[in-house]
Amino acid sequence: MPFMSVKFSLQKRVKLAQGLWMLYWVSVIMGILVFSLGIFFKIELRKRSELMDNNESHLVPNLLILVGMLACGANAFGGKVCHDSLDPIKFAKWKPMLKPYLLMCCGFNVLLLMTALLCFLMQFAVYLTLAEGLKNGIKFYKDTDTPGRCFMKRTLDMTQIEFRCCGNNNFRDWFEVQWISNRYLDMSNDEVKDRVLSNVEGKYLMDSVPFSCCNPGSPRPCIQHHLTNNSAHYDYDHRIEELNIWTRGCREALFSYYSSMMNSIGVLVIITILLEVGYMAGLKYLSTALETMADPENPECESEGWLLEKGVKETFAELLTKLKTLGKINQVEEGGDAQEGLNIPLKPSGSQSEVRTETGTILL
Amino acid sequence: MVLLKMKFTQQKRVRLAQGLWLLSWLAVMCGAFIFCLGVYLKTELLRRAEVMDNTEIHVVPNILMMVGLASIGTNWVASRVCQDSLDASRFPRWKVLLLAWFVVVALLCCLLIAVVVLSYALQGRLEESLKVGLRNGIRFYKDTDVPGRCFQKETIDRLQMEFRCCGNNNFKDWFEVQWVSNRYLDFTSKDVKDRIRSNIDGRYLLDSVPFSCCNPSSPRPCLQNQLTDNRAHHNYEFQSEELNLYSRGCRQALIDYYMGLMNSTGPGVLSVILIQISVLLSMRFLQTAVEGAMALENPEGDSEGYLLEKGLKETFEDVRANALNMLKFGQVDPADAEQSPEAEGAEKAADDTTEKAASPTPAS
């Protein structure tokens, strides 16, 4: 018994074909959108590559670009099939391609599902990459005259200004690194010397942050230096001061930016999957409805459309048997069959002789 | 003599009507574009209203919005006229309206030309407005607890960061104002007291700038304080230091931004003017050609289309004569104004009689 069979009149078939045609073109637009988002995501990753140690994975954006292009192609083809479906002559040429097309759509849906899952799962990798990258970024902030790190200061400053954040986890991360290059330190100054000597690793550490940590929303001019010393500033308490500098860490800020982007893309891909499944079902109904017309010469006649020719159980069983037979064909039978074409007598190593066969001469 | 006369067959008239219909819809789109341009420009000006002294420049976006909306309306009417132009029963009703339509479209073209001219003409006014506005903005930077000026600091800081500028003309403008509020000054400190006493106006002046003047592209951590004192910083020469702070003033940056905006809208507006003039001329040709065909009582036959019934000179003379006639018609004749006292008395008596007749007799 066919699975989910529906009766179709001519009007119903026309409506189905028109609806599917429209939906296919909606899906083409969705494909373009997925493709564009893939490119956008790739650009965004490239833009902040320095903050990820140039270690970021481009698997998700590359998949999105691929999936977007495939969606455009596959759905444009589906749209053409629907457009020609009500013309028996035109539809006849598409008929042999429908089964491979539907199988390809199934494969494509699996790929889409994988992409959607990766959109959600790869966020963890992004988080770890950001953590490591930002830690190194802060460490190399001062190295403006080191080749390959010249723009690290600029990148970090711009990031802190744009994302309204400070440090990796918070502004205290700046207290743990020397972020002023020795080039700008007066080593003849006693205060500088004392500070360097008091540190085990000989680093010049301060309770200060770069200017890019300053919050323009603060009512008082920005305090960047001696942040933990209340007596260094008038009417100031560093424990309750919230507006002076950004309190959020850049890892959190960047991660929330990327994760919201990936979540949105993931949701869009899931919507695309649902649409794809809908089209596949619709196209299957349309093709079966056109195939089962009682009188193909009379387009007015009724027909029956279904999703599966037999029930789910029977179809699954049939599929298993097919797979088994395929497996049997590929097996090598024991006994004489394997050596039927070529009887090669064994010779001691070192000697060489010719063996004539039907296919030609082999040197042994 | 008729100006720019052309022969029109029925087919040519149909072609003209179809072409004009398309052109008028294109002009509707252009109207929408002009309106959006006006809204965008207005928004951008309003965003920076705090650093502008007057709103004279707002005349440009106001005209753009008004012209945009009017253009949408007039060109929609034009598309309707085109649809009705080949129907002998429907076209005559537009005859009276078309004269008004031509006047409105000509006025719109003049207004658009005025916008282009004003964009360049008002540059001086915009500069003056920004000069005064920014000067006040810098002066009120410290007043974060004064109602109405609470966000002045944030506005200026964000402006300097976004436009990569510092001060009004340059960073030295900050040396001439007290930009740190008294609320954050320790008046028990000798340094603060001395600095205030040394100033005639009792202001606390520093050779320092806010953090928002700092340039992220500088290789060294930002120096904001004691900018003119070379000894206060190691390896520093303030005359030759170019990267530490933004060297460009905010007035110049904003002028460049707004003039860039207006210069880029200029070509867009000019192309819209050309489209609008094309619609105007085509409509005139269509009107005269269709009216000519109707006058011959053969809508299928050939007719003549032209721009003006007479030459430019004669048309101008006609318009002038008509205008003078209208003015004469509006004047009050002095002979009618002067009436004899007898006539006046008779008139008064007649009025009284009428009044008595109209009033009801009181009940006894």
XYZ file of C-alpha atoms in Angstrom:
728
model
C 0.000 0.000 0.000
C 1.445 3.407 -0.970
C 2.603 5.591 1.892
C 0.672 8.882 2.309
C -1.259 8.731 -0.953
C -3.293 11.750 -2.100
C -5.849 12.079 -4.921
C -5.011 14.784 -7.487
C -7.328 16.495 -9.950
C -5.902 18.624 -12.795
C -6.485 21.805 -10.792
C -4.693 20.336 -7.772
C -1.738 19.287 -9.928
C -1.497 22.754 -11.461
C -1.689 24.358 -8.006
C 1.001 22.004 -6.690
C 3.296 22.687 -9.652
C 2.852 26.462 -9.322
C 3.368 26.398 -5.562
C 6.477 24.257 -5.896
C 7.849 26.512 -8.633
C 7.459 29.531 -6.366
C 8.967 27.743 -3.383
C 11.934 26.587 -5.446
C 12.719 30.174 -6.351
C 12.368 31.186 -2.701
C 14.916 28.469 -2.011
C 17.246 29.849 -4.683
C 17.137 33.186 -2.827
C 17.818 31.310 0.423
C 20.809 29.705 -1.275
C 22.118 33.119 -2.297
C 21.607 34.293 1.288
C 23.493 31.299 2.719
C 26.301 31.877 0.197
C 26.491 35.583 1.091
C 26.527 34.816 4.811
C 29.323 32.319 4.235
C 31.392 34.993 2.510
C 30.541 37.531 5.237
C 31.524 35.070 7.978
C 34.773 34.252 6.174
C 35.621 37.964 5.889
C 34.819 38.514 9.572
C 37.127 35.646 10.557
C 39.876 36.991 8.295
C 39.473 40.499 9.734
C 40.217 39.269 13.250
C 42.623 36.544 12.230
C 45.438 38.216 14.204
C 43.401 37.887 17.385
C 43.068 34.152 16.783
C 46.763 33.477 16.180
C 45.925 32.947 12.465
C 44.666 29.596 13.690
C 40.947 29.936 13.045
C 39.055 27.230 11.176
C 37.417 28.249 7.910
C 35.521 24.958 7.615
C 32.110 26.465 8.446
C 32.289 29.457 6.048
C 33.709 27.252 3.280
C 30.873 24.766 3.778
C 28.339 27.596 3.763
C 29.724 28.928 0.476
C 29.618 25.438 -1.063
C 26.133 24.684 0.273
C 24.839 28.069 -0.905
C 26.072 27.472 -4.441
C 24.687 23.931 -4.508
C 21.327 25.157 -3.192
C 21.108 27.733 -5.978
C 21.875 25.154 -8.661
C 19.707 22.341 -7.299
C 16.705 24.545 -6.644
C 16.934 26.313 -9.997
C 16.843 22.842 -11.591
C 13.839 21.890 -9.421
C 12.083 25.085 -10.456
C 12.633 24.257 -14.131
C 11.221 20.741 -13.618
C 8.097 22.176 -11.956
C 7.741 24.728 -14.742
C 7.786 21.980 -17.388
C 5.787 19.423 -15.380
C 2.401 20.268 -16.895
C 3.646 19.823 -20.459
C 3.825 16.033 -21.100
C 6.424 16.380 -23.883
C 8.726 18.602 -21.849
C 8.221 16.575 -18.670
C 9.188 13.333 -20.421
C 12.803 14.489 -20.820
C 13.084 15.295 -17.082
C 11.498 12.012 -15.959
C 14.679 9.868 -15.974
C 16.562 12.539 -14.007
C 14.045 12.797 -11.166
C 15.198 9.769 -9.176
C 18.897 10.770 -9.194
C 17.828 14.351 -8.449
C 15.803 13.310 -5.396
C 18.692 11.134 -4.187
C 21.050 14.052 -4.677
C 18.641 16.242 -2.684
C 18.761 13.695 0.156
C 22.552 13.859 0.127
C 22.395 17.633 -0.003
C 20.090 17.674 3.017
C 22.591 15.561 4.946
C 25.290 18.082 4.015
C 23.026 20.937 5.121
C 22.344 19.196 8.419
C 26.063 18.698 8.944
C 26.663 22.396 8.199
C 23.957 23.443 10.671
C 25.421 21.176 13.357
C 28.903 22.542 12.719
C 27.547 26.087 13.050
C 26.538 25.257 16.607
C 29.408 22.922 17.530
C 32.300 24.965 16.138
C 31.516 27.801 18.549
C 33.537 25.985 21.187
C 36.561 25.922 18.872
C 36.127 29.646 18.169
C 36.034 30.312 21.924
C 39.299 28.445 22.538
C 41.003 30.044 19.541
C 39.954 33.497 20.741
C 41.199 32.807 24.267
C 44.622 31.764 23.022
C 44.841 34.448 20.350
C 43.875 37.318 22.648
C 46.306 36.135 25.320
C 49.136 36.241 22.785
C 47.844 39.501 21.322
C 48.081 41.222 24.703
C 51.534 39.702 25.205
C 52.770 41.068 21.858
C 50.993 44.455 22.153
C 54.274 46.256 22.831
C 56.197 44.696 19.904
C 55.446 47.451 17.388
C 58.947 47.200 15.918
C 58.984 43.392 15.604
C 58.271 42.196 12.032
C 54.971 40.331 11.854
C 53.676 41.980 15.024
C 53.857 45.647 14.012
C 50.093 46.039 13.795
C 49.137 44.004 16.844
C 48.813 47.147 18.986
C 46.603 48.846 16.406
C 44.453 45.720 15.975
C 43.929 45.326 19.719
C 43.196 49.020 20.238
C 40.670 49.017 17.399
C 39.056 45.837 18.739
C 38.738 47.283 22.251
C 37.208 50.489 20.866
C 34.832 48.688 18.487
C 33.693 45.927 20.844
C 33.764 48.080 23.991
C 35.891 45.622 25.877
C 39.173 45.539 27.764
C 41.724 42.744 28.109
C 41.102 39.055 27.564
C 38.816 38.279 30.514
C 38.797 41.804 31.990
C 40.991 44.902 32.342
C 43.219 43.220 34.964
C 44.845 41.160 32.190
C 46.833 44.278 31.302
C 48.371 44.337 34.794
C 50.006 40.941 34.182
C 51.940 41.849 31.035
C 54.480 44.474 30.091
C 52.587 46.365 27.411
C 55.021 49.287 27.094
C 58.054 48.591 24.929
C 61.514 49.017 26.509
C 62.169 51.469 23.700
C 59.899 53.989 25.449
C 61.168 53.312 28.985
C 63.848 55.484 30.512
C 66.108 52.867 32.065
C 68.148 55.580 33.800
C 65.051 56.507 35.831
C 65.075 55.068 39.376
C 61.347 54.345 39.432
C 61.563 52.368 36.190
C 64.659 50.497 37.388
C 63.016 49.583 40.706
C 59.895 48.345 38.980
C 61.889 46.177 36.563
C 64.169 44.813 39.294
C 61.247 44.003 41.592
C 59.867 41.596 38.976
C 61.220 38.024 38.733
C 61.153 38.028 34.921
C 62.448 41.598 34.699
C 59.175 42.873 33.240
C 57.878 46.416 33.687
C 54.398 45.796 35.139
C 51.894 48.512 36.068
C 48.279 48.799 37.184
C 47.511 50.669 33.948
C 45.566 49.990 30.760
C 45.845 51.330 27.177
C 43.674 54.316 26.170
C 41.394 52.031 24.127
C 40.002 50.620 27.377
C 38.482 53.998 28.257
C 34.710 54.291 28.270
C 33.388 57.494 26.625
C 30.214 57.105 28.696
C 32.098 57.913 31.892
C 31.332 61.362 33.328
C 34.917 61.906 34.479
C 38.046 62.125 32.313
C 39.507 58.664 31.833
C 41.817 57.273 34.502
C 44.266 54.836 32.908
C 47.168 54.732 35.344
C 47.357 53.701 39.028
C 43.950 52.083 38.677
C 44.158 50.182 41.960
C 45.528 53.124 43.939
C 42.626 55.159 45.333
C 44.888 57.815 46.826
C 46.416 58.571 43.416
C 43.127 60.114 42.257
C 40.681 62.476 43.899
C 37.191 61.165 44.706
C 37.963 57.688 43.332
C 37.339 54.144 44.557
C 38.504 51.438 42.184
C 36.188 48.791 43.681
C 32.975 50.670 42.915
C 34.120 52.524 39.769
C 32.250 50.910 36.869
C 32.103 53.507 34.125
C 35.739 54.586 33.871
C 36.918 51.689 31.685
C 35.179 48.817 29.910
C 34.487 45.986 32.343
C 33.780 43.275 29.779
C 36.638 41.163 28.443
C 37.289 41.010 24.709
C 37.062 37.227 24.608
C 33.477 37.400 25.834
C 32.651 40.332 23.535
C 34.113 38.701 20.426
C 32.701 35.295 21.286
C 29.186 36.678 21.754
C 29.575 38.447 18.376
C 30.699 35.309 16.548
C 28.329 32.954 18.362
C 25.296 35.132 17.608
C 26.394 35.181 13.964
C 26.853 31.395 13.888
C 23.536 30.790 15.662
C 21.707 32.973 13.144
C 23.368 31.175 10.231
C 22.591 27.796 11.836
C 18.910 28.686 12.180
C 18.829 29.861 8.557
C 20.385 26.577 7.400
C 17.797 24.609 9.415
C 15.007 26.616 7.755
C 16.617 25.783 4.393
C 16.627 22.070 5.337
C 12.916 22.208 6.199
C 12.184 23.926 2.898
C 14.275 21.339 1.032
C 12.390 18.464 2.681
C 9.121 20.174 1.756
C 10.156 20.542 -1.895
C 11.337 16.957 -2.095
C 7.994 15.714 -0.796
C 6.144 18.069 -3.142
C 8.192 17.017 -6.149
C 7.684 13.338 -5.323
C 3.913 13.906 -5.135
C 3.970 15.819 -8.420
C 6.022 13.213 -10.296
C 3.941 10.266 -9.011
C 0.695 12.137 -9.717
C 1.808 12.714 -13.301
C 2.978 9.110 -13.718
C -0.237 7.530 -12.406
C -2.654 9.396 -14.664
C -5.263 6.895 -15.898
C -5.288 8.435 -19.379
C -2.085 10.348 -20.150
C -3.727 11.760 -23.287
C -6.443 13.383 -21.172
C -4.944 15.957 -18.774
C -8.328 16.411 -17.054
C -8.289 12.934 -15.522
C -7.606 12.272 -11.856
C -4.456 10.625 -10.536
C -2.878 9.470 -7.315
C 0.326 10.785 -5.779
C 2.355 9.316 -2.923
C 5.626 9.609 -1.067
C 6.548 5.889 -1.068
C 5.182 3.169 -3.347
C 4.971 0.774 -0.379
C 4.886 1.350 3.363
C 7.910 2.594 5.294
C 8.671 -0.912 6.604
C 8.491 -2.614 3.193
C 10.543 0.135 1.526
C 13.207 -0.183 4.217
C 13.277 -3.994 3.852
C 13.565 -3.681 0.064
C 16.426 -1.240 0.452
C 18.240 -3.682 2.749
C 17.864 -6.541 0.256
C 19.184 -4.338 -2.530
C 22.190 -3.439 -0.415
C 22.780 -7.142 0.371
C 22.683 -8.117 -3.294
C 25.086 -5.283 -4.084
C 27.359 -6.651 -1.374
C 27.156 -10.173 -2.824
C 28.116 -8.980 -6.304
C 31.224 -7.295 -4.942
C 32.338 -10.396 -2.958
C 35.121 -12.604 -4.399
C 34.019 -16.265 -4.501
C 36.334 -18.864 -3.001
C 37.508 -21.717 -5.216
C 38.378 -21.713 -8.878
C 36.496 -18.614 -9.992
C 39.165 -16.250 -8.825
C 41.915 -17.854 -10.894
C 39.904 -18.891 -13.916
C 41.388 -16.436 -16.363
C 45.013 -16.723 -15.340
C 46.837 -19.915 -14.382
C 50.324 -18.927 -13.301
C 52.672 -21.718 -12.247
C 54.934 -20.813 -9.353
C 58.609 -20.465 -10.177
C 61.584 -20.194 -7.892
C 62.686 -16.612 -7.279
C 65.393 -15.284 -9.477
C 64.347 -17.139 -12.640
C 62.198 -15.415 -15.213
C 59.911 -17.006 -17.769
C 56.992 -16.105 -19.984
C 53.420 -17.173 -19.421
C 51.068 -16.838 -22.342
C 47.468 -15.994 -21.552
C 44.424 -14.911 -23.531
C 45.130 -11.287 -22.684
C 48.838 -11.260 -23.474
C 52.288 -12.277 -22.258
C 53.415 -11.812 -18.664
C 57.037 -11.929 -17.597
C 57.626 -13.869 -14.414
C 6.624 79.241 -35.743
C 6.202 75.964 -33.798
C 9.184 74.900 -31.651
C 10.622 71.391 -32.249
C 7.876 69.993 -34.466
C 7.694 66.227 -35.127
C 5.434 63.979 -37.200
C 3.735 61.165 -35.265
C 2.066 58.110 -36.755
C -0.285 56.008 -34.610
C 2.518 53.491 -34.042
C 4.927 56.252 -32.995
C 2.379 57.603 -30.526
C 1.892 54.144 -29.022
C 5.672 53.720 -28.762
C 6.013 57.142 -27.138
C 3.238 56.384 -24.651
C 4.799 53.032 -23.731
C 8.278 54.520 -23.413
C 6.988 57.408 -21.341
C 5.073 55.005 -19.093
C 8.313 53.152 -18.364
C 10.221 56.404 -17.949
C 7.647 57.792 -15.534
C 7.914 54.674 -13.357
C 11.679 55.050 -13.438
C 11.134 58.655 -12.337
C 8.905 57.404 -9.481
C 11.848 55.256 -8.352
C 14.108 58.280 -8.687
C 11.676 60.254 -6.536
C 11.855 57.555 -3.880
C 15.661 57.642 -4.144
C 15.687 61.439 -3.712
C 13.385 61.140 -0.689
C 15.605 58.475 0.916
C 18.654 60.613 0.203
C 16.994 63.523 1.981
C 16.053 61.359 4.964
C 19.606 59.980 5.194
C 21.181 63.438 4.998
C 18.716 64.800 7.560
C 19.475 61.905 9.928
C 23.214 62.459 9.577
C 22.802 66.175 10.318
C 20.545 65.490 13.308
C 23.041 62.975 14.699
C 25.612 65.754 14.955
C 23.148 68.486 15.942
C 24.951 68.912 19.276
C 28.091 70.157 17.540
C 26.249 72.514 15.175
C 25.287 76.043 16.075
C 22.448 76.514 13.565
C 20.267 74.436 11.285
C 20.506 76.426 8.036
C 22.026 73.468 6.211
C 18.827 71.479 6.928
C 17.206 73.297 4.003
C 19.009 70.871 1.638
C 17.555 67.603 3.056
C 14.178 69.295 3.616
C 13.940 70.251 -0.067
C 15.143 66.788 -1.086
C 12.424 65.090 0.971
C 9.727 67.444 -0.285
C 10.809 67.114 -3.931
C 11.124 63.339 -3.550
C 7.544 62.962 -2.356
C 6.203 65.418 -4.947
C 8.152 63.608 -7.668
C 6.609 60.262 -6.703
C 3.131 61.812 -6.987
C 3.649 63.699 -10.247
C 5.323 60.803 -12.014
C 2.602 58.425 -10.899
C 0.098 60.845 -12.477
C 2.271 60.834 -15.623
C 2.071 57.038 -15.798
C -1.738 57.234 -15.547
C -1.854 59.848 -18.324
C 0.242 57.542 -20.520
C -2.194 54.687 -19.955
C -5.160 56.875 -20.915
C -3.451 58.715 -23.785
C -4.468 56.201 -26.442
C -8.104 56.087 -25.330
C -10.065 58.896 -26.994
C -12.767 58.826 -24.312
C -10.431 58.971 -21.320
C -7.685 61.365 -22.418
C -9.689 64.655 -22.536
C -10.280 64.617 -18.758
C -6.521 65.103 -18.207
C -6.349 68.199 -20.427
C -6.916 70.762 -17.647
C -4.766 68.883 -15.162
C -1.805 68.639 -17.538
C -1.113 72.382 -17.489
C -0.827 72.273 -13.693
C 1.265 69.104 -14.029
C 3.757 70.841 -16.343
C 4.070 73.743 -13.900
C 4.667 71.392 -10.937
C 7.278 69.305 -12.788
C 9.099 72.433 -13.986
C 9.080 73.702 -10.395
C 10.468 70.366 -9.144
C 13.305 70.552 -11.660
C 14.077 74.099 -10.506
C 14.051 72.961 -6.868
C 16.409 70.088 -7.643
C 18.795 72.482 -9.377
C 18.491 74.748 -6.326
C 19.437 71.803 -4.084
C 22.605 71.162 -6.093
C 23.498 74.864 -5.956
C 22.695 75.123 -2.226
C 24.830 72.061 -1.448
C 27.878 74.023 -2.553
C 26.677 77.505 -1.583
C 25.992 76.599 2.046
C 29.446 75.133 2.663
C 30.601 78.370 4.313
C 27.540 78.450 6.578
C 28.046 74.810 7.527
C 31.675 75.488 8.361
C 30.728 78.460 10.542
C 27.998 76.442 12.253
C 30.443 73.620 13.012
C 33.104 76.051 14.190
C 30.801 77.606 16.807
C 29.150 74.284 17.701
C 32.426 72.459 18.250
C 33.872 75.381 20.201
C 30.882 75.230 22.557
C 31.072 71.442 22.670
C 34.686 71.555 23.824
C 33.846 74.295 26.321
C 31.005 72.270 27.846
C 32.901 68.943 27.727
C 33.428 68.973 31.497
C 29.779 69.732 32.398
C 28.679 66.120 32.802
C 26.478 66.997 35.783
C 24.795 70.039 34.184
C 21.296 69.210 32.866
C 21.179 69.450 29.076
C 24.932 68.963 28.763
C 25.316 65.564 30.450
C 26.136 63.754 27.213
C 28.332 66.447 25.677
C 31.494 64.624 26.793
C 30.348 61.311 25.335
C 29.303 63.006 22.085
C 32.677 64.714 21.654
C 34.610 61.559 22.593
C 32.666 59.404 20.148
C 32.988 62.079 17.472
C 36.770 62.237 17.888
C 37.084 58.454 17.772
C 34.755 58.012 14.802
C 36.162 60.833 12.674
C 39.752 60.387 13.874
C 40.114 64.011 14.788
C 41.063 66.094 17.808
C 39.807 69.497 18.925
C 38.153 72.093 16.720
C 41.100 73.104 14.521
C 43.682 70.781 16.129
C 44.591 69.183 19.466
C 45.906 72.501 20.878
C 42.277 73.666 21.296
C 42.104 71.454 24.391
C 44.921 73.452 26.018
C 42.756 76.601 25.981
C 39.780 75.236 27.927
C 39.300 73.634 31.304
C 38.012 70.225 30.284
C 38.328 68.544 33.701
C 35.371 69.304 35.975
C 36.066 70.949 39.364
C 34.244 67.972 40.849
C 37.273 65.799 40.064
C 39.922 68.326 41.151
C 41.491 68.140 44.575
C 41.586 71.767 45.737
C 43.745 70.837 48.714
C 46.522 69.890 46.280
C 49.214 72.562 45.867
C 49.669 71.805 42.162
C 45.949 72.319 41.452
C 45.811 75.541 43.502
C 48.896 76.989 41.799
C 47.589 76.173 38.351
C 44.228 77.850 39.045
C 45.847 80.927 40.607
C 48.189 81.342 37.660
C 45.185 81.745 35.325
C 43.303 85.075 35.049
C 39.890 83.405 34.687
C 40.641 80.945 37.492
C 40.536 78.012 35.115
C 42.470 74.774 35.451
C 44.328 74.581 32.130
C 46.576 71.685 31.098
C 48.654 70.739 28.071
C 46.620 67.519 27.950
C 43.912 66.045 25.740
C 41.089 63.514 26.331
C 41.776 59.833 25.571
C 39.606 60.027 22.437
C 42.350 62.058 20.720
C 44.718 59.078 20.865
C 45.670 57.479 17.574
C 45.663 53.642 17.676
C 48.159 53.595 14.792
C 50.872 55.091 16.977
C 53.599 52.568 17.819
C 54.025 53.912 21.347
C 51.420 53.918 24.127
C 49.394 57.107 23.973
C 50.737 60.231 25.649
C 47.895 62.484 26.760
C 49.411 64.622 29.505
C 52.253 67.180 29.490
C 52.248 67.077 25.716
C 54.439 70.140 25.269
C 57.052 69.013 27.800
C 59.694 66.888 26.084
C 61.408 66.103 29.398
C 58.260 64.561 30.867
C 58.523 61.610 28.455
C 61.440 59.467 27.358
C 62.442 59.587 23.698
C 59.799 62.220 22.854
C 59.823 65.379 20.751
C 56.418 67.039 20.597
C 57.189 69.167 17.514
C 58.051 66.147 15.392
C 55.583 63.665 16.966
C 52.852 63.045 14.392
C 51.315 59.684 15.200
C 50.623 59.987 18.919
C 47.397 62.034 18.521
C 45.086 62.745 15.621
C 46.453 65.860 13.956
C 43.291 66.828 12.059
C 40.681 69.074 13.666
C 37.088 67.863 13.954
C 35.701 70.833 12.057
C 37.756 69.880 9.008
C 36.853 66.206 9.414
C 33.116 66.950 9.615
C 33.248 69.430 6.719
C 35.005 66.812 4.583
C 32.418 64.221 5.596
C 29.352 66.356 4.882
C 30.737 67.865 1.700
C 31.696 64.377 0.566
C 28.106 63.309 1.196
C 26.676 66.275 -0.673
C 29.150 65.980 -3.534
C 28.236 62.345 -3.996
C 24.507 63.172 -3.954
C 25.096 65.921 -6.552
C 25.554 63.623 -9.582
C 22.606 61.509 -8.396
C 20.357 64.562 -8.190
C 21.563 65.819 -11.592
C 20.737 62.490 -13.240
C 17.268 62.635 -11.647
C 16.846 66.159 -13.092
C 17.687 64.806 -16.568
C 15.148 61.981 -16.201
C 12.527 64.447 -14.960
C 13.161 66.794 -17.906
C 12.888 63.811 -20.282
C 9.496 62.947 -18.753
C 8.383 66.571 -19.090
C 9.380 66.890 -22.764
C 8.034 63.460 -23.717
C 4.737 64.243 -22.006
C 4.457 67.509 -23.937
C 5.106 65.715 -27.239
C 2.562 63.021 -26.351
C -0.059 65.579 -25.296
C 0.242 67.683 -28.453
C 0.396 64.615 -30.725
C -2.708 63.017 -29.175
C -4.626 66.318 -29.146
C -3.645 66.841 -32.793
C -4.983 63.414 -33.737
C -8.224 64.072 -31.857
C -8.625 67.460 -33.524
C -8.460 65.713 -36.905
C -11.210 63.381 -35.629
C -9.075 60.438 -36.686
C -7.338 58.838 -33.716
C -5.606 56.388 -36.057
C -4.199 59.071 -38.354
C -0.930 60.979 -38.366
C -0.496 64.077 -36.230
C 2.063 66.659 -35.256
C 3.719 66.963 -31.883
C 5.675 69.964 -30.647
C 7.041 71.571 -27.508
C 5.710 75.104 -27.964
C 2.943 76.323 -30.251
C 4.986 79.439 -31.097
C 8.676 80.276 -30.810
C 10.349 80.942 -27.479
C 10.110 84.721 -27.877
C 6.416 84.754 -28.807
C 5.530 82.289 -26.028
C 7.334 84.485 -23.509
C 5.448 87.554 -24.766
C 2.136 85.663 -24.494
C 2.855 84.570 -20.935
C 3.778 88.142 -20.017
C 0.602 89.530 -21.578
C -1.509 86.919 -19.760
C 0.159 87.750 -16.474
C -0.487 91.485 -16.969
C -4.130 90.786 -17.831
C -4.531 88.747 -14.678
C -3.034 91.579 -12.634
C -5.424 94.067 -14.256
C -8.338 91.765 -13.532
C -7.345 91.660 -9.881
C -7.324 95.477 -9.540
C -10.317 97.421 -8.075
C -11.783 100.044 -10.453
C -11.533 103.515 -8.812
C -14.845 104.625 -10.481
C -16.726 101.814 -8.724
C -15.163 102.604 -5.388
C -16.427 106.223 -5.255
C -20.193 106.444 -4.621
C -22.403 109.594 -4.189
C -23.709 110.311 -0.665
C -27.297 110.185 -1.947
C -26.853 106.739 -3.337
C -25.218 105.694 -0.100
C -28.189 107.046 1.917
C -30.704 105.290 -0.285
C -28.792 102.065 0.114
C -28.822 102.452 3.896
C -32.590 103.050 3.944
C -33.173 99.973 1.838
C -31.057 97.953 4.256
C -33.099 99.180 7.245
C -36.372 98.234 5.566
C -35.098 94.753 4.863
C -33.942 94.402 8.447
C -37.353 95.445 9.840
C -39.170 93.053 7.595
C -36.921 90.242 8.656
C -37.252 90.831 12.423
C -40.355 89.203 14.039
C -42.918 91.403 15.816
C -42.884 91.084 19.596
C -45.905 89.379 21.117
C -48.167 91.812 23.002
